[in-house]
């Protein structure tokens, strides 16, 4: 299913286009409150990041193939500016940070809720 580009921002990272937007949601997602979602235009993966997270408990979520695999990365840097606003440059930094491999996997699950961080699934 195609994603509407209406009211979405665009960012180009390593030759791939990402559509991203800010929304506010509670009790429906990994984060409560204001968050961003950046979806690759081929819809193979997307990133979610909650704004204004506590530094000691900050995380970022990557979902692959429409939630068939879900990865929580711990301790990402802060991508929003000092005023708590995320910009296109913050989105680009976020995506590049995820692709850099300079992070720690908090946990990862597949669509059957199998823990992908155990030795049996690596």
Short mmCIF file of N, CA, C and O in Angstrom, two decimals:
data_model
loop_
_atom_site.label_atom_id
_atom_site.label_comp_id
_atom_site.label_asym_id
_atom_site.label_seq_id
_atom_site.Cartn_x
_atom_site.Cartn_y
_atom_site.Cartn_z
N UNK A 1 0.84 -1.17 0.00
CA UNK A 1 0.00 0.00 0.00
C UNK A 1 0.89 1.23 0.00
O UNK A 1 1.81 1.35 0.80
N UNK A 2 0.63 2.14 -0.87
CA UNK A 2 1.45 3.34 -1.00
C UNK A 2 1.18 4.31 0.16
O UNK A 2 0.09 4.35 0.72
N UNK A 3 2.21 5.05 0.49
CA UNK A 3 2.09 6.06 1.54
C UNK A 3 1.83 7.41 0.86
O UNK A 3 2.55 7.79 -0.07
N UNK A 4 0.85 8.11 1.33
CA UNK A 4 0.56 9.42 0.80
C UNK A 4 1.69 10.38 1.14
O UNK A 4 2.18 10.41 2.27
N UNK A 5 2.13 11.15 0.15
CA UNK A 5 3.19 12.13 0.37
C UNK A 5 2.63 13.46 0.88
O UNK A 5 3.39 14.33 1.26
N UNK A 6 1.32 13.55 0.91
CA UNK A 6 0.68 14.78 1.37
C UNK A 6 1.00 15.01 2.85
O UNK A 6 0.88 14.11 3.68
N UNK A 7 1.41 16.22 3.17
CA UNK A 7 1.76 16.63 4.53
C UNK A 7 2.92 15.84 5.12
O UNK A 7 3.02 15.72 6.34
N UNK A 8 3.77 15.28 4.28
CA UNK A 8 4.96 14.56 4.74
C UNK A 8 6.19 15.34 4.29
O UNK A 8 6.19 16.00 3.27
N UNK A 9 7.22 15.24 5.08
CA UNK A 9 8.51 15.84 4.72
C UNK A 9 9.34 14.77 4.04
O UNK A 9 9.12 13.58 4.23
N UNK A 10 10.33 15.22 3.27
CA UNK A 10 11.19 14.28 2.55
C UNK A 10 12.64 14.48 2.95
O UNK A 10 13.10 15.61 3.17
N UNK A 11 13.36 13.36 3.02
CA UNK A 11 14.80 13.41 3.27
C UNK A 11 15.45 12.34 2.41
O UNK A 11 14.92 11.23 2.28
N UNK A 12 16.58 12.65 1.82
CA UNK A 12 17.31 11.72 0.98
C UNK A 12 18.56 11.28 1.74
O UNK A 12 19.37 12.12 2.15
N UNK A 13 18.72 9.97 1.95
CA UNK A 13 19.87 9.42 2.67
C UNK A 13 20.42 8.26 1.85
O UNK A 13 19.70 7.29 1.59
N UNK A 14 21.67 8.36 1.45
CA UNK A 14 22.34 7.30 0.69
C UNK A 14 21.52 6.85 -0.52
O UNK A 14 21.38 5.66 -0.79
N UNK A 15 20.94 7.80 -1.22
CA UNK A 15 20.20 7.50 -2.43
C UNK A 15 18.78 7.00 -2.21
O UNK A 15 18.09 6.69 -3.18
N UNK A 16 18.34 6.90 -0.97
CA UNK A 16 16.97 6.45 -0.69
C UNK A 16 16.17 7.62 -0.13
O UNK A 16 16.65 8.38 0.69
N UNK A 17 14.93 7.72 -0.60
CA UNK A 17 14.04 8.76 -0.10
C UNK A 17 13.27 8.23 1.11
O UNK A 17 12.80 7.10 1.12
N UNK A 18 13.18 9.09 2.13
CA UNK A 18 12.40 8.79 3.33
C UNK A 18 11.33 9.86 3.47
O UNK A 18 11.61 11.05 3.29
N UNK A 19 10.13 9.43 3.77
CA UNK A 19 9.05 10.34 4.11
C UNK A 19 8.96 10.34 5.63
O UNK A 19 8.97 9.29 6.26
N UNK A 20 8.87 11.53 6.21
CA UNK A 20 8.81 11.59 7.67
C UNK A 20 7.81 12.64 8.12
O UNK A 20 7.49 13.58 7.40
N UNK A 21 7.29 12.40 9.32
CA UNK A 21 6.30 13.31 9.89
C UNK A 21 6.34 13.20 11.41
O UNK A 21 6.84 12.24 11.97
N UNK A 22 5.81 14.22 12.04
CA UNK A 22 5.72 14.28 13.49
C UNK A 22 4.26 14.07 13.88
O UNK A 22 3.36 14.59 13.23
N UNK A 23 4.03 13.29 14.93
CA UNK A 23 2.66 13.07 15.39
C UNK A 23 2.66 12.88 16.89
O UNK A 23 3.70 12.64 17.51
N UNK A 24 1.50 13.00 17.47
CA UNK A 24 1.33 12.86 18.92
C UNK A 24 0.37 11.70 19.16
O UNK A 24 -0.76 11.71 18.66
N UNK A 25 0.83 10.70 19.92
CA UNK A 25 0.00 9.54 20.15
C UNK A 25 0.34 8.93 21.52
O UNK A 25 1.49 8.93 21.93
N UNK A 26 -0.67 8.42 22.20
CA UNK A 26 -0.47 7.82 23.51
C UNK A 26 -1.10 6.43 23.52
O UNK A 26 -2.17 6.22 22.95
N UNK A 27 -0.42 5.48 24.14
CA UNK A 27 -0.91 4.11 24.32
C UNK A 27 -1.14 3.32 23.03
O UNK A 27 -1.86 2.34 23.04
N UNK A 28 -0.56 3.75 21.94
CA UNK A 28 -0.75 3.03 20.68
C UNK A 28 0.57 2.58 20.06
O UNK A 28 0.58 1.77 19.15
N UNK A 29 1.68 3.13 20.53
CA UNK A 29 2.97 2.86 19.90
C UNK A 29 4.04 2.63 20.98
O UNK A 29 3.75 2.65 22.17
N UNK A 30 5.26 2.46 20.54
CA UNK A 30 6.37 2.25 21.46
C UNK A 30 6.65 3.48 22.33
O UNK A 30 7.23 3.37 23.40
N UNK A 31 6.26 4.62 21.87
CA UNK A 31 6.51 5.87 22.58
C UNK A 31 5.17 6.54 22.89
O UNK A 31 4.24 6.47 22.11
N UNK A 32 5.09 7.21 24.00
CA UNK A 32 3.92 8.03 24.31
C UNK A 32 4.29 9.48 24.05
O UNK A 32 5.37 9.93 24.41
N UNK A 33 3.38 10.20 23.45
CA UNK A 33 3.60 11.62 23.21
C UNK A 33 4.09 11.91 21.80
O UNK A 33 3.82 11.18 20.86
N UNK A 34 4.84 12.99 21.68
CA UNK A 34 5.29 13.47 20.38
C UNK A 34 6.42 12.58 19.87
O UNK A 34 7.38 12.31 20.57
N UNK A 35 6.27 12.14 18.65
CA UNK A 35 7.25 11.24 18.05
C UNK A 35 7.34 11.46 16.55
O UNK A 35 6.50 12.15 15.97
N UNK A 36 8.35 10.88 15.95
CA UNK A 36 8.49 10.96 14.50
C UNK A 36 8.48 9.56 13.93
O UNK A 36 8.81 8.58 14.60
N UNK A 37 8.09 9.50 12.69
CA UNK A 37 8.17 8.26 11.93
C UNK A 37 8.79 8.61 10.60
O UNK A 37 8.35 9.55 9.94
N UNK A 38 9.81 7.87 10.21
CA UNK A 38 10.47 8.05 8.92
C UNK A 38 10.40 6.73 8.17
O UNK A 38 10.92 5.71 8.62
N UNK A 39 9.72 6.74 7.03
CA UNK A 39 9.46 5.53 6.26
C UNK A 39 10.24 5.60 4.96
O UNK A 39 10.16 6.58 4.23
N UNK A 40 10.98 4.53 4.68
CA UNK A 40 11.69 4.44 3.40
C UNK A 40 10.64 4.38 2.29
O UNK A 40 9.61 3.71 2.44
N UNK A 41 10.90 5.06 1.18
CA UNK A 41 9.89 5.14 0.12
C UNK A 41 9.56 3.77 -0.48
O UNK A 41 8.47 3.57 -1.00
N UNK A 42 10.49 2.79 -0.39
CA UNK A 42 10.16 1.45 -0.88
C UNK A 42 9.42 0.63 0.18
O UNK A 42 9.10 -0.53 -0.04
N UNK A 43 9.17 1.22 1.34
CA UNK A 43 8.42 0.65 2.47
C UNK A 43 9.05 -0.62 3.04
O UNK A 43 8.38 -1.42 3.68
N UNK A 44 10.35 -0.79 2.83
CA UNK A 44 11.03 -1.96 3.37
C UNK A 44 11.32 -1.82 4.86
O UNK A 44 11.49 -2.82 5.56
N UNK A 45 11.37 -0.58 5.34
CA UNK A 45 11.65 -0.35 6.76
C UNK A 45 11.23 1.07 7.15
O UNK A 45 11.03 1.92 6.30
N UNK A 46 11.08 1.24 8.47
CA UNK A 46 10.84 2.59 8.97
C UNK A 46 11.45 2.74 10.35
O UNK A 46 11.79 1.76 11.02
N UNK A 47 11.61 3.99 10.76
CA UNK A 47 12.19 4.34 12.05
C UNK A 47 11.16 5.11 12.85
O UNK A 47 10.41 5.91 12.29
N UNK A 48 11.15 4.87 14.16
CA UNK A 48 10.32 5.66 15.07
C UNK A 48 11.20 6.13 16.22
O UNK A 48 12.04 5.38 16.72
N UNK A 49 10.98 7.37 16.60
CA UNK A 49 11.78 7.97 17.65
C UNK A 49 10.89 8.92 18.44
O UNK A 49 10.19 9.76 17.86
N UNK A 50 10.88 8.76 19.73
CA UNK A 50 10.10 9.64 20.60
C UNK A 50 10.89 10.89 20.94
O UNK A 50 12.05 10.79 21.35
N UNK A 51 10.29 12.03 20.76
CA UNK A 51 10.95 13.28 21.12
C UNK A 51 10.89 13.48 22.63
O UNK A 51 10.01 12.97 23.30
N UNK A 52 11.84 14.20 23.14
CA UNK A 52 11.91 14.57 24.55
C UNK A 52 12.00 13.35 25.48
O UNK A 52 11.44 13.34 26.57
N UNK A 53 12.71 12.33 25.06
CA UNK A 53 12.94 11.16 25.91
C UNK A 53 14.00 11.51 26.96
O UNK A 53 14.84 12.36 26.74
N UNK A 54 13.94 10.81 28.07
CA UNK A 54 14.97 10.96 29.10
C UNK A 54 16.28 10.40 28.56
O UNK A 54 16.30 9.33 27.94
N UNK A 55 17.37 11.09 28.79
CA UNK A 55 18.66 10.67 28.27
C UNK A 55 19.04 9.27 28.72
O UNK A 55 19.61 8.49 27.96
N UNK A 56 18.70 8.92 29.96
CA UNK A 56 19.08 7.61 30.51
C UNK A 56 18.24 6.46 29.97
O UNK A 56 18.61 5.30 30.17
N UNK A 57 17.13 6.75 29.29
CA UNK A 57 16.24 5.70 28.81
C UNK A 57 15.85 5.93 27.35
O UNK A 57 14.77 5.53 26.91
N UNK A 58 16.71 6.58 26.59
CA UNK A 58 16.40 6.91 25.20
C UNK A 58 16.54 5.67 24.33
O UNK A 58 17.44 4.87 24.51
N UNK A 59 15.62 5.51 23.37
CA UNK A 59 15.68 4.40 22.43
C UNK A 59 15.14 4.84 21.08
O UNK A 59 14.52 5.90 20.95
N UNK A 60 15.37 4.00 20.11
CA UNK A 60 14.90 4.22 18.76
C UNK A 60 14.43 2.87 18.24
O UNK A 60 15.02 1.84 18.58
N UNK A 61 13.38 2.85 17.45
CA UNK A 61 12.80 1.61 16.96
C UNK A 61 12.93 1.55 15.44
O UNK A 61 12.66 2.52 14.75
N UNK A 62 13.36 0.38 14.97
CA UNK A 62 13.40 0.11 13.53
C UNK A 62 12.44 -1.05 13.29
O UNK A 62 12.51 -2.07 13.98
N UNK A 63 11.56 -0.90 12.32
CA UNK A 63 10.66 -1.99 11.94
C UNK A 63 10.96 -2.35 10.49
O UNK A 63 11.10 -1.47 9.63
N UNK A 64 11.10 -3.64 10.25
CA UNK A 64 11.39 -4.14 8.91
C UNK A 64 10.18 -4.86 8.35
O UNK A 64 9.48 -5.57 9.07
N UNK A 65 9.96 -4.67 7.07
CA UNK A 65 8.89 -5.37 6.36
C UNK A 65 7.56 -5.34 7.11
O UNK A 65 7.00 -6.37 7.45
N UNK A 66 7.08 -4.14 7.36
CA UNK A 66 5.78 -3.92 7.98
C UNK A 66 5.64 -4.67 9.31
O UNK A 66 4.70 -5.43 9.52
N UNK A 67 6.60 -4.44 10.19
CA UNK A 67 6.62 -5.00 11.54
C UNK A 67 6.94 -6.50 11.58
O UNK A 67 6.75 -7.13 12.61
N UNK A 68 7.41 -7.11 10.51
CA UNK A 68 7.76 -8.54 10.59
C UNK A 68 9.00 -8.73 11.47
O UNK A 68 9.19 -9.79 12.05
N UNK A 69 9.83 -7.71 11.56
CA UNK A 69 10.96 -7.70 12.50
C UNK A 69 11.00 -6.33 13.15
O UNK A 69 10.85 -5.31 12.49
N UNK A 70 11.19 -6.33 14.45
CA UNK A 70 11.19 -5.10 15.24
C UNK A 70 12.47 -5.05 16.06
O UNK A 70 12.76 -5.99 16.80
N UNK A 71 13.21 -3.97 15.93
CA UNK A 71 14.49 -3.84 16.63
C UNK A 71 14.46 -2.55 17.45
O UNK A 71 14.17 -1.48 16.92
N UNK A 72 14.76 -2.67 18.74
CA UNK A 72 14.88 -1.51 19.62
C UNK A 72 16.36 -1.25 19.86
O UNK A 72 17.06 -2.15 20.35
N UNK A 73 16.82 -0.07 19.49
CA UNK A 73 18.20 0.31 19.73
C UNK A 73 18.26 1.20 20.96
O UNK A 73 17.45 2.12 21.11
N UNK A 74 19.21 0.93 21.83
CA UNK A 74 19.30 1.71 23.06
C UNK A 74 20.37 2.79 22.95
O UNK A 74 21.31 2.68 22.16
N UNK A 75 20.16 3.84 23.72
CA UNK A 75 21.10 4.95 23.88
C UNK A 75 21.45 5.71 22.61
O UNK A 75 22.62 6.03 22.40
N UNK A 76 20.48 6.03 21.77
CA UNK A 76 20.82 6.87 20.63
C UNK A 76 21.12 8.29 21.12
O UNK A 76 20.69 8.68 22.21
N UNK A 77 21.84 9.05 20.31
CA UNK A 77 22.02 10.45 20.69
C UNK A 77 20.69 11.19 20.53
O UNK A 77 19.72 10.66 19.96
N UNK A 78 20.65 12.39 20.99
CA UNK A 78 19.45 13.22 20.83
C UNK A 78 19.45 13.78 19.41
O UNK A 78 20.43 14.38 18.98
N UNK A 79 18.36 13.58 18.68
CA UNK A 79 18.28 14.03 17.29
C UNK A 79 17.52 15.35 17.15
O UNK A 79 17.64 16.02 16.15
N UNK A 80 16.74 15.72 18.16
CA UNK A 80 16.03 16.99 18.12
C UNK A 80 16.98 18.09 18.60
O UNK A 80 17.97 17.83 19.27
N UNK A 81 16.65 19.34 18.27
CA UNK A 81 17.51 20.45 18.69
C UNK A 81 17.23 20.82 20.15
O UNK A 81 16.41 20.19 20.82
N UNK A 82 17.90 21.84 20.65
CA UNK A 82 17.77 22.24 22.05
C UNK A 82 16.35 22.68 22.42
O UNK A 82 15.98 22.66 23.58
N UNK A 83 15.58 23.07 21.41
CA UNK A 83 14.19 23.47 21.66
C UNK A 83 13.22 22.29 21.57
O UNK A 83 12.01 22.46 21.64
N UNK A 84 13.76 21.08 21.35
CA UNK A 84 12.92 19.89 21.26
C UNK A 84 12.27 19.70 19.91
O UNK A 84 11.32 18.93 19.77
N UNK A 85 12.80 20.37 18.89
CA UNK A 85 12.21 20.31 17.55
C UNK A 85 13.09 19.45 16.65
O UNK A 85 14.31 19.61 16.61
N UNK A 86 12.47 18.54 15.93
CA UNK A 86 13.21 17.71 14.97
C UNK A 86 13.15 18.39 13.61
O UNK A 86 12.13 18.92 13.21
N UNK A 87 14.28 18.41 12.94
CA UNK A 87 14.38 19.03 11.62
C UNK A 87 14.86 17.98 10.62
O UNK A 87 15.22 16.86 11.00
N UNK A 88 14.88 18.35 9.37
CA UNK A 88 15.34 17.44 8.33
C UNK A 88 16.76 16.96 8.61
O UNK A 88 17.07 15.77 8.46
N UNK A 89 17.63 17.84 9.07
CA UNK A 89 19.00 17.43 9.38
C UNK A 89 19.03 16.43 10.53
O UNK A 89 19.85 15.50 10.55
N UNK A 90 18.14 16.57 11.50
CA UNK A 90 18.04 15.61 12.59
C UNK A 90 17.57 14.26 12.10
O UNK A 90 18.06 13.21 12.56
N UNK A 91 16.65 14.24 11.16
CA UNK A 91 16.17 12.98 10.57
C UNK A 91 17.30 12.29 9.83
O UNK A 91 17.51 11.08 9.96
N UNK A 92 18.05 13.05 9.06
CA UNK A 92 19.17 12.48 8.31
C UNK A 92 20.22 11.92 9.27
O UNK A 92 20.71 10.80 9.08
N UNK A 93 20.53 12.65 10.34
CA UNK A 93 21.49 12.14 11.34
C UNK A 93 20.98 10.86 11.98
O UNK A 93 21.74 9.92 12.21
N UNK A 94 19.69 10.81 12.28
CA UNK A 94 19.09 9.63 12.89
C UNK A 94 19.23 8.41 11.99
O UNK A 94 19.66 7.34 12.43
N UNK A 95 18.88 8.55 10.72
CA UNK A 95 18.94 7.43 9.79
C UNK A 95 20.40 6.99 9.60
O UNK A 95 20.70 5.79 9.62
N UNK A 96 21.29 7.93 9.45
CA UNK A 96 22.71 7.58 9.29
C UNK A 96 23.26 6.91 10.54
O UNK A 96 24.07 5.99 10.45
N UNK A 97 22.83 7.35 11.72
CA UNK A 97 23.28 6.72 12.96
C UNK A 97 22.83 5.26 13.00
O UNK A 97 23.59 4.38 13.36
N UNK A 98 21.59 4.99 12.60
CA UNK A 98 21.08 3.62 12.59
C UNK A 98 21.87 2.75 11.62
O UNK A 98 22.14 1.58 11.90
N UNK A 99 22.22 3.30 10.49
CA UNK A 99 22.95 2.53 9.48
C UNK A 99 24.43 2.39 9.80
O UNK A 99 25.10 1.54 9.22
N UNK A 100 24.94 3.20 10.72
CA UNK A 100 26.37 3.19 11.02
C UNK A 100 26.81 1.96 11.80
O UNK A 100 27.98 1.61 11.80
N UNK A 101 25.90 1.33 12.49
CA UNK A 101 26.26 0.18 13.32
C UNK A 101 26.85 0.59 14.65
O UNK A 101 27.28 -0.24 15.44
N UNK A 102 26.86 1.89 14.93
CA UNK A 102 27.42 2.41 16.18
C UNK A 102 26.33 2.48 17.25
O UNK A 102 26.02 3.53 17.77
N UNK A 103 25.71 1.34 17.53
CA UNK A 103 24.61 1.30 18.49
C UNK A 103 24.52 -0.07 19.13
O UNK A 103 25.17 -1.02 18.69
N UNK A 104 23.70 -0.16 20.13
CA UNK A 104 23.50 -1.41 20.85
C UNK A 104 22.03 -1.82 20.71
O UNK A 104 21.13 -1.02 20.91
N UNK A 105 21.81 -3.09 20.37
CA UNK A 105 20.44 -3.60 20.25
C UNK A 105 19.92 -3.90 21.65
O UNK A 105 20.52 -4.66 22.40
N UNK A 106 18.83 -3.24 22.01
CA UNK A 106 18.18 -3.50 23.29
C UNK A 106 17.44 -4.83 23.22
O UNK A 106 17.57 -5.67 24.09
N UNK A 107 16.64 -5.01 22.20
CA UNK A 107 16.03 -6.31 21.89
C UNK A 107 15.49 -6.28 20.48
O UNK A 107 15.28 -5.23 19.89
N UNK A 108 15.28 -7.48 19.93
CA UNK A 108 14.75 -7.61 18.57
C UNK A 108 13.80 -8.80 18.54
O UNK A 108 14.07 -9.84 19.14
N UNK A 109 12.70 -8.63 17.85
CA UNK A 109 11.67 -9.67 17.75
C UNK A 109 11.26 -9.85 16.30
O UNK A 109 11.31 -8.91 15.51
N UNK A 110 10.82 -11.07 15.95
CA UNK A 110 10.21 -11.25 14.64
C UNK A 110 8.69 -11.30 14.81
O UNK A 110 8.18 -11.17 15.92
N UNK A 111 7.97 -11.52 13.71
CA UNK A 111 6.51 -11.45 13.77
C UNK A 111 5.89 -12.55 14.63
O UNK A 111 4.75 -12.44 15.03
N UNK A 112 6.65 -13.57 14.96
CA UNK A 112 6.16 -14.64 15.84
C UNK A 112 6.61 -14.40 17.28
O UNK A 112 6.53 -15.29 18.12
N UNK A 113 7.11 -13.21 17.57
CA UNK A 113 7.62 -12.82 18.89
C UNK A 113 8.83 -13.66 19.32
O UNK A 113 9.08 -13.83 20.50
N UNK A 114 9.56 -14.20 18.36
CA UNK A 114 10.81 -14.89 18.66
C UNK A 114 11.88 -13.85 18.95
O UNK A 114 12.05 -12.89 18.19
N UNK A 115 12.59 -14.04 20.01
CA UNK A 115 13.66 -13.12 20.40
C UNK A 115 14.85 -13.32 19.47
O UNK A 115 15.50 -14.36 19.49
N UNK A 116 15.12 -12.33 18.64
CA UNK A 116 16.20 -12.43 17.66
C UNK A 116 17.55 -12.10 18.26
O UNK A 116 18.57 -12.21 17.59
N UNK A 117 17.60 -11.72 19.53
CA UNK A 117 18.88 -11.37 20.16
C UNK A 117 19.51 -12.57 20.86
O UNK A 117 20.61 -12.48 21.35
N UNK A 118 18.81 -13.70 20.88
CA UNK A 118 19.39 -14.90 21.49
C UNK A 118 20.27 -15.62 20.49
O UNK A 118 20.16 -15.40 19.27
N UNK A 119 21.11 -16.51 20.98
CA UNK A 119 22.04 -17.23 20.11
C UNK A 119 21.32 -18.08 19.07
O UNK A 119 21.84 -18.29 17.98
N UNK A 120 20.14 -18.57 19.36
CA UNK A 120 19.42 -19.42 18.44
C UNK A 120 18.93 -18.68 17.20
O UNK A 120 18.60 -19.29 16.21
N UNK A 121 18.86 -17.36 17.27
CA UNK A 121 18.31 -16.60 16.14
C UNK A 121 19.31 -15.67 15.50
O UNK A 121 18.96 -14.94 14.59
N UNK A 122 20.54 -15.64 15.93
CA UNK A 122 21.53 -14.72 15.36
C UNK A 122 22.10 -15.28 14.08
O UNK A 122 22.24 -16.42 13.89
#
